Amino acid sequence: MRSKIVAGNWKMNNSAKESKALIKNLKKSVKGLPLNNTRVIVAPSFVYLQKIAKKTAGTPIEVAAQNMNDAPKGAYTGEVSGEMLKSIHVNTVILGHSERREYYYETDTILKKKVLSALDQNFEIIFCFGEVLEDRKSNKHFDVVKSQIVNALFDLTSDDWENIILAYEPVWAIGTGETASPEQAQEMHAFVRDLIATKYDQHLAEHTSILYGGSVKPANAEEIFSKEDVDGGLIGGASLNADDFTAIVKAI
Ligand code: PGA
């Protein structure tokens, strides 16, 4: 059975003090929850990752990095390698977030390199994809999503896919307060699952977790998560508040 996952992407937010308080509150509120098959992940800034990994060791909260470089080491000023992340026991990385695609020009080709490097180093990857508003308005959203997935992920083996979590994040819904309707999310998730079944097989498709991201809040989480092919969420803004994030975890 595929896992349910609620992941919090803290992005470039929080001071050291705020991060410490957030993780402390989150540990308290997540403790004792009947999580069953649900994984809870937080992705703080690199600056706090080691501390937060230590603070959450032995708790149900896992940590992920928000990005990594595809090179193992070297003269890449300002970058962080997979080796560095592994050395502080971080084993999950978010790749392909629309903010990386838009502001740092990460193309499908760059993302494919990152994916291969991360898999080579035994990372689990939360791979994000999603269309911009113009794509949806011109009815190109399925084509855009298909090409993002095919270009970065369809040369992988079935074994590689055991370490892939997908996150559908329509760009027009990220940080805008506008959410895709549960039906729009379900429609895209089912489309993506079908793509995987066609390229690989039904078993792999059924075992791949597909998260939804884009303005998920305590008020709308339950309805989105109730959809058959929505296996959880990648949460931005609402993950910065322990009560909100916990409410979203509870909604699954
Ligand atoms: P949001 O961000 O929840 O603030 O819309 C989601 C994301 O970018 O992962």
Short mmCIF file of C-alpha atoms and ligand atoms in Angstrom, two decimals:
data_model
loop_
_atom_site.label_atom_id
_atom_site.label_comp_id
_atom_site.label_asym_id
_atom_site.label_seq_id
_atom_site.Cartn_x
_atom_site.Cartn_y
_atom_site.Cartn_z
CA MET A 1 0.00 0.00 0.00
CA ARG A 2 1.30 3.48 -0.78
CA SER A 3 2.11 5.82 2.12
CA LYS A 4 0.10 8.86 3.03
CA ILE A 5 2.44 11.81 3.48
CA VAL A 6 2.12 15.33 4.83
CA ALA A 7 5.26 17.34 4.15
CA GLY A 8 5.92 20.91 5.28
CA ASN A 9 8.11 23.04 3.04
CA TRP A 10 9.34 25.89 5.21
CA LYS A 11 11.01 27.56 2.22
CA MET A 12 13.19 30.60 3.12
CA ASN A 13 11.35 31.36 6.35
CA ASN A 14 12.06 31.45 10.09
CA SER A 15 14.95 32.66 12.20
CA ALA A 16 16.88 30.12 14.29
CA LYS A 17 14.67 30.95 17.25
CA GLU A 18 11.48 30.61 15.24
CA SER A 19 12.58 27.30 13.76
CA LYS A 20 13.38 25.97 17.20
CA ALA A 21 9.99 27.01 18.55
CA LEU A 22 8.15 25.59 15.53
CA ILE A 23 9.75 22.18 15.76
CA LYS A 24 9.27 22.09 19.53
CA ASN A 25 5.55 22.80 19.15
CA LEU A 26 5.20 20.40 16.29
CA LYS A 27 6.86 17.58 18.18
CA LYS A 28 4.46 18.17 21.03
CA SER A 29 1.34 18.23 18.88
CA VAL A 30 2.28 15.30 16.65
CA LYS A 31 3.24 13.12 19.61
CA GLY A 32 0.51 10.64 20.36
CA LEU A 33 -1.40 11.19 17.11
CA PRO A 34 -2.57 7.93 15.55
CA LEU A 35 -0.49 8.30 12.41
CA ASN A 36 -1.03 4.76 11.10
CA ASN A 37 0.25 4.80 7.55
CA THR A 38 0.95 8.57 7.47
CA ARG A 39 4.44 10.02 7.25
CA VAL A 40 5.11 13.53 8.53
CA ILE A 41 8.05 15.38 6.97
CA VAL A 42 9.43 18.89 7.44
CA ALA A 43 11.85 20.66 5.10
CA PRO A 44 13.58 23.52 6.92
CA SER A 45 16.27 25.75 5.47
CA PHE A 46 19.72 24.13 5.07
CA VAL A 47 20.92 26.37 7.91
CA TYR A 48 18.77 24.53 10.47
CA LEU A 49 18.62 21.11 8.91
CA GLN A 50 21.22 19.38 11.07
CA LYS A 51 19.75 20.76 14.31
CA ILE A 52 16.23 19.83 13.34
CA ALA A 53 17.31 16.37 12.19
CA LYS A 54 18.82 15.87 15.65
CA LYS A 55 15.79 17.23 17.47
CA THR A 56 13.40 14.99 15.54
CA ALA A 57 15.47 11.79 15.70
CA GLY A 58 13.36 9.08 17.31
CA THR A 59 10.11 11.00 16.75
CA PRO A 60 7.58 10.40 13.94
CA ILE A 61 8.77 13.62 12.24
CA GLU A 62 11.21 13.16 9.37
CA VAL A 63 13.31 15.86 7.73
CA ALA A 64 13.95 16.67 4.09
CA ALA A 65 16.17 19.14 2.25
CA GLN A 66 14.56 21.68 -0.07
CA ASN A 67 17.15 21.23 -2.80
CA MET A 68 20.58 19.80 -3.57
CA ASN A 69 23.29 20.15 -6.18
CA ASP A 70 23.88 17.25 -8.55
CA ALA A 71 27.69 17.37 -8.19
CA PRO A 72 29.26 15.36 -5.37
CA LYS A 73 31.60 18.18 -4.31
CA GLY A 74 33.76 20.98 -5.64
CA ALA A 75 33.91 24.63 -6.54
CA TYR A 76 30.18 25.47 -6.58
CA THR A 77 29.92 28.51 -4.34
CA GLY A 78 26.74 28.63 -2.30
CA GLU A 79 25.61 25.11 -3.17
CA VAL A 80 24.92 22.05 -1.02
CA SER A 81 25.73 18.50 -2.10
CA GLY A 82 24.02 15.21 -1.48
CA GLU A 83 27.12 14.02 0.35
CA MET A 84 26.77 16.90 2.81
CA LEU A 85 23.12 16.06 3.41
CA LYS A 86 23.90 12.38 3.87
CA SER A 87 26.60 13.26 6.38
CA ILE A 88 23.96 14.87 8.61
CA HIS A 89 21.56 11.94 8.08
CA VAL A 90 19.15 13.66 5.74
CA ASN A 91 17.84 11.13 3.24
CA THR A 92 14.98 12.92 1.51
CA VAL A 93 15.18 15.88 -0.86
CA ILE A 94 12.58 18.02 -2.63
CA LEU A 95 13.41 18.56 -6.30
CA GLY A 96 11.63 20.42 -9.07
CA HIS A 97 9.73 22.88 -6.93
CA SER A 98 8.17 25.54 -9.14
CA GLU A 99 10.10 28.26 -7.29
CA ARG A 100 13.35 26.52 -8.27
CA ARG A 101 12.10 26.16 -11.83
CA GLU A 102 10.98 29.77 -12.07
CA TYR A 103 13.54 31.79 -10.07
CA TYR A 104 16.62 29.61 -10.54
CA TYR A 105 15.90 28.43 -14.07
CA GLU A 106 15.92 24.73 -13.24
CA THR A 107 14.94 23.06 -16.50
CA ASP A 108 13.82 19.47 -17.02
CA THR A 109 17.39 18.68 -18.11
CA ILE A 110 18.88 20.09 -14.92
CA LEU A 111 16.24 18.34 -12.84
CA LYS A 112 16.92 15.03 -14.50
CA LYS A 113 20.60 15.36 -13.56
CA LYS A 114 19.64 16.16 -9.98
CA VAL A 115 17.22 13.24 -9.83
CA LEU A 116 19.84 10.80 -11.11
CA SER A 117 22.46 12.11 -8.73
CA ALA A 118 20.07 11.94 -5.76
CA LEU A 119 19.01 8.38 -6.61
CA ASP A 120 22.62 7.39 -7.04
CA GLN A 121 23.21 8.54 -3.48
CA ASN A 122 20.15 6.70 -2.20
CA PHE A 123 17.97 9.70 -1.56
CA GLU A 124 14.23 9.58 -1.56
CA ILE A 125 12.92 12.38 -3.78
CA ILE A 126 9.79 14.47 -3.49
CA PHE A 127 9.50 15.52 -7.12
CA CYS A 128 7.29 18.54 -7.80
CA PHE A 129 5.60 19.44 -11.06
CA GLY A 130 2.65 21.54 -12.14
CA GLU A 131 1.35 23.94 -14.74
CA VAL A 132 1.14 27.73 -14.70
CA LEU A 133 -2.18 29.52 -15.07
CA GLU A 134 -1.79 30.20 -18.80
CA ASP A 135 -1.27 26.47 -19.41
CA ARG A 136 -4.51 25.67 -17.64
CA LYS A 137 -6.42 28.46 -19.36
CA SER A 138 -5.28 27.21 -22.74
CA ASN A 139 -6.04 23.63 -21.77
CA LYS A 140 -2.39 22.58 -21.97
CA HIS A 141 -2.07 21.50 -18.33
CA PHE A 142 -2.05 17.76 -19.02
CA ASP A 143 0.58 18.15 -21.76
CA VAL A 144 2.79 20.33 -19.57
CA VAL A 145 2.63 17.96 -16.62
CA LYS A 146 3.24 14.99 -18.86
CA SER A 147 6.37 16.52 -20.35
CA GLN A 148 7.73 17.53 -16.92
CA ILE A 149 7.36 13.96 -15.71
CA VAL A 150 8.49 12.22 -18.88
CA ASN A 151 11.57 14.43 -19.29
CA ALA A 152 12.85 14.10 -15.75
CA LEU A 153 11.62 10.70 -14.61
CA PHE A 154 10.74 8.31 -17.40
CA ASP A 155 14.26 7.03 -17.96
CA LEU A 156 14.28 5.69 -14.40
CA THR A 157 13.96 2.00 -13.66
CA SER A 158 11.04 0.55 -11.70
CA ASP A 159 13.43 0.07 -8.77
CA ASP A 160 14.36 3.76 -8.88
CA TRP A 161 10.68 4.62 -8.55
CA GLU A 162 10.58 3.10 -5.07
CA ASN A 163 12.33 6.30 -4.01
CA ILE A 164 10.08 8.73 -5.85
CA ILE A 165 7.22 10.62 -4.24
CA LEU A 166 5.35 12.92 -6.62
CA ALA A 167 3.86 16.29 -5.72
CA TYR A 168 1.41 17.97 -8.06
CA GLU A 169 1.61 21.69 -7.41
CA PRO A 170 -0.29 23.86 -9.86
CA VAL A 171 1.78 27.04 -9.86
CA TRP A 172 -1.33 29.25 -9.84
CA ALA A 173 -2.31 27.75 -6.48
CA ILE A 174 1.03 28.15 -4.66
CA GLY A 175 0.99 30.86 -2.02
CA THR A 176 -1.96 32.54 -3.71
CA GLY A 177 -4.74 31.39 -1.43
CA GLU A 178 -6.34 29.82 -4.48
CA THR A 179 -6.51 26.03 -4.27
CA ALA A 180 -7.18 23.61 -7.06
CA SER A 181 -10.60 22.14 -6.44
CA PRO A 182 -10.53 18.60 -5.06
CA GLU A 183 -11.88 17.50 -8.45
CA GLN A 184 -9.09 19.29 -10.35
CA ALA A 185 -6.49 17.68 -8.06
CA GLN A 186 -8.06 14.23 -8.42
CA GLU A 187 -8.26 14.58 -12.19
CA MET A 188 -4.56 15.41 -12.51
CA HIS A 189 -3.45 12.79 -9.97
CA ALA A 190 -5.42 10.10 -11.82
CA PHE A 191 -3.90 11.28 -15.10
CA VAL A 192 -0.38 11.01 -13.66
CA ARG A 193 -1.04 7.60 -12.15
CA ASP A 194 -2.27 6.45 -15.52
CA LEU A 195 0.88 7.76 -17.21
CA ILE A 196 2.98 5.68 -14.82
CA ALA A 197 0.83 2.60 -15.37
CA THR A 198 1.20 2.96 -19.14
CA LYS A 199 4.95 3.54 -19.08
CA TYR A 200 5.73 1.04 -16.30
CA ASP A 201 2.90 -1.04 -14.83
CA GLN A 202 -0.22 -0.84 -12.72
CA HIS A 203 1.52 -2.10 -9.60
CA LEU A 204 4.10 0.67 -9.68
CA ALA A 205 1.40 3.26 -10.39
CA GLU A 206 -0.64 2.06 -7.43
CA HIS A 207 2.40 2.18 -5.15
CA THR A 208 3.53 5.71 -5.98
CA SER A 209 2.39 8.39 -3.53
CA ILE A 210 1.13 11.54 -5.25
CA LEU A 211 0.82 14.59 -3.01
CA TYR A 212 -1.10 17.77 -3.77
CA GLY A 213 0.39 21.18 -2.99
CA GLY A 214 -0.93 24.71 -3.31
CA SER A 215 -2.64 26.67 -0.55
CA VAL A 216 -3.59 23.61 1.50
CA LYS A 217 -5.01 24.82 4.83
CA PRO A 218 -6.78 23.19 7.77
CA ALA A 219 -10.08 24.37 6.23
CA ASN A 220 -9.64 22.61 2.88
CA ALA A 221 -7.27 19.71 3.65
CA GLU A 222 -9.86 17.09 4.48
CA GLU A 223 -11.80 17.57 1.26
CA ILE A 224 -8.67 17.45 -0.90
CA PHE A 225 -7.27 14.42 0.94
CA SER A 226 -10.57 12.57 0.58
CA LYS A 227 -9.92 12.11 -3.13
CA GLU A 228 -8.88 8.64 -4.15
CA ASP A 229 -5.61 9.51 -5.86
CA VAL A 230 -4.50 12.25 -3.47
CA ASP A 231 -2.09 10.67 -1.01
CA GLY A 232 -1.31 13.72 1.07
CA GLY A 233 0.05 17.21 0.72
CA LEU A 234 3.11 19.37 0.33
CA ILE A 235 2.35 22.35 2.51
CA GLY A 236 4.04 25.74 2.32
CA GLY A 237 2.53 28.65 4.26
CA ALA A 238 0.42 26.56 6.62
CA SER A 239 3.44 24.46 7.64
CA LEU A 240 4.92 27.49 9.43
CA ASN A 241 2.29 27.24 12.14
CA ALA A 242 2.41 24.10 14.30
CA ASP A 243 -1.34 24.09 14.99
CA ASP A 244 -2.27 24.48 11.33
CA PHE A 245 0.21 21.88 10.18
CA THR A 246 -0.98 19.43 12.82
CA ALA A 247 -4.59 20.04 11.80
CA ILE A 248 -3.62 19.18 8.22
CA VAL A 249 -1.88 16.00 9.40
CA LYS A 250 -5.04 15.08 11.28
CA ALA A 251 -7.15 15.68 8.18
CA ILE A 252 -5.56 12.84 6.29
P1 PGA B 1 1.63 26.97 -0.20
O1 PGA B 1 2.95 26.34 -0.85
O2 PGA B 1 1.02 25.89 0.67
O3 PGA B 1 2.11 28.15 0.57
O4 PGA B 1 0.74 27.33 -1.34
C1 PGA B 1 2.98 25.01 -1.31
C2 PGA B 1 4.34 24.68 -1.84
O5 PGA B 1 4.94 25.52 -2.52
O6 PGA B 1 4.86 23.58 -1.60
#
